[in-house]
mmCIF file of C-alpha atoms in Angstrom:
data_model
loop_
_atom_site.group_PDB
_atom_site.id
_atom_site.type_symbol
_atom_site.label_atom_id
_atom_site.label_comp_id
_atom_site.label_asym_id
_atom_site.label_seq_id
_atom_site.Cartn_x
_atom_site.Cartn_y
_atom_site.Cartn_z
ATOM 1 C CA UNK A 1 -5.231 -9.458 20.715
ATOM 2 C CA UNK A 2 -5.605 -5.758 21.558
ATOM 3 C CA UNK A 3 -6.566 -3.249 18.853
ATOM 4 C CA UNK A 4 -3.746 -0.992 17.681
ATOM 5 C CA UNK A 5 -3.738 2.603 16.560
ATOM 6 C CA UNK A 6 -2.656 3.581 13.081
ATOM 7 C CA UNK A 7 0.144 5.689 14.562
ATOM 8 C CA UNK A 8 1.732 2.600 16.152
ATOM 9 C CA UNK A 9 2.621 1.140 12.766
ATOM 10 C CA UNK A 10 2.862 4.105 10.371
ATOM 11 C CA UNK A 11 6.229 4.780 8.783
ATOM 12 C CA UNK A 12 7.964 7.439 6.710
ATOM 13 C CA UNK A 13 10.950 6.344 4.624
ATOM 14 C CA UNK A 14 13.073 8.633 2.441
ATOM 15 C CA UNK A 15 15.697 7.999 -0.200
ATOM 16 C CA UNK A 16 17.719 10.157 -2.597
ATOM 17 C CA UNK A 17 17.396 8.882 -6.150
ATOM 18 C CA UNK A 18 20.720 7.982 -7.775
ATOM 19 C CA UNK A 19 21.799 7.505 -11.420
ATOM 20 C CA UNK A 20 21.395 3.711 -11.150
ATOM 21 C CA UNK A 21 17.694 4.296 -10.328
ATOM 22 C CA UNK A 22 17.008 6.077 -13.633
ATOM 23 C CA UNK A 23 16.387 5.345 -17.287
ATOM 24 C CA UNK A 24 18.420 6.992 -20.114
ATOM 25 C CA UNK A 25 16.137 10.065 -19.984
ATOM 26 C CA UNK A 26 17.200 10.714 -16.376
ATOM 27 C CA UNK A 27 13.802 9.811 -14.928
ATOM 28 C CA UNK A 28 13.581 7.293 -12.117
ATOM 29 C CA UNK A 29 12.151 3.939 -13.174
ATOM 30 C CA UNK A 30 8.614 3.301 -11.945
ATOM 31 C CA UNK A 31 9.797 -0.088 -10.709
ATOM 32 C CA UNK A 32 12.278 1.574 -8.342
ATOM 33 C CA UNK A 33 9.429 3.607 -6.847
ATOM 34 C CA UNK A 34 7.205 0.506 -6.725
ATOM 35 C CA UNK A 35 9.848 -1.436 -4.791
ATOM 36 C CA UNK A 36 10.135 1.319 -2.181
ATOM 37 C CA UNK A 37 6.338 1.527 -1.917
ATOM 38 C CA UNK A 38 6.288 -2.221 -1.224
ATOM 39 C CA UNK A 39 9.099 -1.848 1.334
ATOM 40 C CA UNK A 40 7.316 0.955 3.207
ATOM 41 C CA UNK A 41 4.005 -0.927 3.235
ATOM 42 C CA UNK A 42 5.790 -4.083 4.393
ATOM 43 C CA UNK A 43 7.300 -2.256 7.364
ATOM 44 C CA UNK A 44 3.833 -1.054 8.371
ATOM 45 C CA UNK A 45 2.385 -4.569 8.088
ATOM 46 C CA UNK A 46 5.125 -6.115 10.234
ATOM 47 C CA UNK A 47 4.941 -3.311 12.799
ATOM 48 C CA UNK A 48 1.193 -3.817 13.114
ATOM 49 C CA UNK A 49 1.254 -7.618 13.384
ATOM 50 C CA UNK A 50 4.743 -8.457 14.663
ATOM 51 C CA UNK A 51 4.576 -11.291 12.095
ATOM 52 C CA UNK A 52 6.115 -12.043 8.732
ATOM 53 C CA UNK A 53 3.878 -10.379 6.148
ATOM 54 C CA UNK A 54 3.691 -10.784 2.389
ATOM 55 C CA UNK A 55 2.271 -8.657 -0.390
ATOM 56 C CA UNK A 56 -0.997 -10.173 -1.617
ATOM 57 C CA UNK A 57 -1.925 -7.488 -4.124
ATOM 58 C CA UNK A 58 -1.421 -3.953 -5.253
ATOM 59 C CA UNK A 59 -4.910 -2.592 -5.723
ATOM 60 C CA UNK A 60 -3.908 0.745 -7.202
ATOM 61 C CA UNK A 61 -0.727 2.493 -8.076
ATOM 62 C CA UNK A 62 -1.003 5.913 -9.632
ATOM 63 C CA UNK A 63 1.985 7.967 -10.748
ATOM 64 C CA UNK A 64 1.219 11.686 -10.874
ATOM 65 C CA UNK A 65 4.609 13.253 -11.603
ATOM 66 C CA UNK A 66 8.060 12.041 -12.674
ATOM 67 C CA UNK A 67 11.030 11.715 -10.329
ATOM 68 C CA UNK A 68 14.463 13.067 -11.272
ATOM 69 C CA UNK A 69 17.915 11.855 -10.268
ATOM 70 C CA UNK A 70 18.902 13.706 -7.084
ATOM 71 C CA UNK A 71 15.347 14.109 -5.816
ATOM 72 C CA UNK A 72 14.552 13.059 -2.255
ATOM 73 C CA UNK A 73 11.598 10.688 -2.414
ATOM 74 C CA UNK A 74 9.532 10.172 0.746
ATOM 75 C CA UNK A 75 7.143 7.263 1.241
ATOM 76 C CA UNK A 76 4.469 7.776 3.928
ATOM 77 C CA UNK A 77 2.677 4.518 4.721
ATOM 78 C CA UNK A 78 -0.135 3.623 7.100
ATOM 79 C CA UNK A 79 -2.887 1.042 7.544
ATOM 80 C CA UNK A 80 -6.323 1.916 6.206
ATOM 81 C CA UNK A 81 -8.218 -1.261 7.097
ATOM 82 C CA UNK A 82 -7.739 -4.748 8.504
ATOM 83 C CA UNK A 83 -9.586 -7.964 7.729
ATOM 84 C CA UNK A 84 -9.144 -11.301 9.466
ATOM 85 C CA UNK A 85 -5.629 -12.007 8.180
ATOM 86 C CA UNK A 86 -5.039 -9.130 5.774
ATOM 87 C CA UNK A 87 -4.442 -5.386 5.856
ATOM 88 C CA UNK A 88 -4.828 -2.596 3.316
ATOM 89 C CA UNK A 89 -1.939 -0.181 3.524
ATOM 90 C CA UNK A 90 -1.893 3.165 1.762
ATOM 91 C CA UNK A 91 1.354 4.762 0.627
ATOM 92 C CA UNK A 92 1.743 8.400 -0.410
ATOM 93 C CA UNK A 93 4.871 9.257 -2.389
ATOM 94 C CA UNK A 94 6.280 12.786 -2.363
ATOM 95 C CA UNK A 95 9.312 14.105 -4.183
ATOM 96 C CA UNK A 96 11.438 16.996 -3.004
ATOM 97 C CA UNK A 97 13.814 18.923 -5.217
ATOM 98 C CA UNK A 98 16.581 19.453 -2.684
ATOM 99 C CA UNK A 99 17.952 22.513 -4.534
ATOM 100 C CA UNK A 100 14.654 24.426 -4.535
ATOM 101 C CA UNK A 101 12.780 22.782 -1.668
ATOM 102 C CA UNK A 102 9.756 22.250 -3.926
ATOM 103 C CA UNK A 103 7.693 19.210 -2.886
ATOM 104 C CA UNK A 104 5.446 17.342 -5.313
ATOM 105 C CA UNK A 105 2.885 14.587 -4.806
ATOM 106 C CA UNK A 106 4.429 11.916 -7.004
ATOM 107 C CA UNK A 107 2.164 8.948 -6.507
ATOM 108 C CA UNK A 108 -0.180 6.902 -4.348
ATOM 109 C CA UNK A 109 -0.747 3.196 -3.878
ATOM 110 C CA UNK A 110 -2.959 0.754 -2.004
ATOM 111 C CA UNK A 111 -1.476 -2.617 -1.122
ATOM 112 C CA UNK A 112 -2.895 -5.673 0.608
ATOM 113 C CA UNK A 113 -0.613 -7.627 2.921
ATOM 114 C CA UNK A 114 -1.281 -10.942 4.656
ATOM 115 C CA UNK A 115 0.240 -11.878 8.019
ATOM 116 C CA UNK A 116 1.800 -15.341 8.250
ATOM 117 C CA UNK A 117 2.440 -17.630 11.199
ATOM 118 C CA UNK A 118 5.455 -19.857 11.771
ATOM 119 C CA UNK A 119 3.965 -22.397 9.342
ATOM 120 C CA UNK A 120 3.621 -19.666 6.656
ATOM 121 C CA UNK A 121 -0.180 -19.886 6.808
ATOM 122 C CA UNK A 122 -2.342 -16.768 7.287
ATOM 123 C CA UNK A 123 -2.948 -15.724 10.898
ATOM 124 C CA UNK A 124 -5.315 -13.180 12.485
ATOM 125 C CA UNK A 125 -4.199 -9.559 12.667
ATOM 126 C CA UNK A 126 -4.945 -6.982 15.380
ATOM 127 C CA UNK A 127 -8.022 -4.806 14.875
ATOM 128 C CA UNK A 128 -7.676 -1.060 14.374
ATOM 129 C CA UNK A 129 -8.449 1.589 16.954
ATOM 130 C CA UNK A 130 -9.582 4.451 14.701
ATOM 131 C CA UNK A 131 -9.339 7.834 16.385
ATOM 132 C CA UNK A 132 -9.735 10.667 13.885
ATOM 133 C CA UNK A 133 -12.381 11.526 11.306
ATOM 134 C CA UNK A 134 -9.734 11.166 8.578
ATOM 135 C CA UNK A 135 -8.801 7.663 9.778
ATOM 136 C CA UNK A 136 -12.475 6.657 9.795
ATOM 137 C CA UNK A 137 -12.954 8.062 6.280
ATOM 138 C CA UNK A 138 -9.894 6.191 4.979
ATOM 139 C CA UNK A 139 -11.199 3.018 6.640
ATOM 140 C CA UNK A 140 -14.620 3.379 4.939
ATOM 141 C CA UNK A 141 -12.936 3.934 1.560
ATOM 142 C CA UNK A 142 -10.734 0.873 2.104
ATOM 143 C CA UNK A 143 -13.784 -1.259 2.908
ATOM 144 C CA UNK A 144 -15.362 -0.174 -0.398
ATOM 145 C CA UNK A 145 -12.158 -1.007 -2.303
ATOM 146 C CA UNK A 146 -12.013 -4.436 -0.629
ATOM 147 C CA UNK A 147 -15.609 -5.233 -1.580
ATOM 148 C CA UNK A 148 -14.938 -4.198 -5.190
ATOM 149 C CA UNK A 149 -11.686 -6.208 -5.287
ATOM 150 C CA UNK A 150 -13.402 -9.352 -3.935
ATOM 151 C CA UNK A 151 -16.322 -8.988 -6.367
ATOM 152 C CA UNK A 152 -13.892 -8.657 -9.270
ATOM 153 C CA UNK A 153 -11.961 -11.747 -8.143
ATOM 154 C CA UNK A 154 -15.200 -13.722 -7.889
ATOM 155 C CA UNK A 155 -16.256 -12.624 -11.378
ATOM 156 C CA UNK A 156 -12.858 -13.573 -12.815
ATOM 157 C CA UNK A 157 -13.027 -17.009 -11.178
ATOM 158 C CA UNK A 158 -16.497 -17.656 -12.614
ATOM 159 C CA UNK A 159 -15.247 -16.623 -16.046
ATOM 160 C CA UNK A 160 -12.152 -18.832 -15.783
ATOM 161 C CA UNK A 161 -14.230 -21.814 -14.713
ATOM 162 C CA UNK A 162 -16.834 -21.378 -17.455
ATOM 163 C CA UNK A 163 -16.247 -19.044 -20.406
ATOM 164 C CA UNK A 164 -19.968 -18.746 -21.209
ATOM 165 C CA UNK A 165 -20.373 -16.732 -17.962
ATOM 166 C CA UNK A 166 -17.892 -14.097 -19.151
ATOM 167 C CA UNK A 167 -19.115 -10.693 -20.206
ATOM 168 C CA UNK A 168 -17.393 -8.514 -22.768
#
């Protein structure tokens, strides 16, 4: 399996927010944004692997600014790191007020996807061919997040298996 560049799988999706996307205050529901984040990341995962991919976790999702009805919301997604069968995909969310042209960083998220074979079991994913200093930096940061995520999972499992090993 040949390594792939980040550019081969990156995607930008945009959508105008409609009244059905909003709460009574006229702000778009966070869940609507979350769904589009998951969609954008899923496209990246499938493009990279050419396999069915599923969301394994959302490591972080930070909302920085609200989204209004009528705003154009753009989701820029790309792979940060790959493991054996999984990938971390970062998604940047930007909102544009179409009447003023003002763009705002609305949110960011890190998602882990797993590639599945025909039997719906995890399968290996192509390695990354990192080209730029920014891609290498994002890869290093993703490796740190993965180590922290796995350590937290291990700690939770120990706690679940034996409560006396839990710390407050």
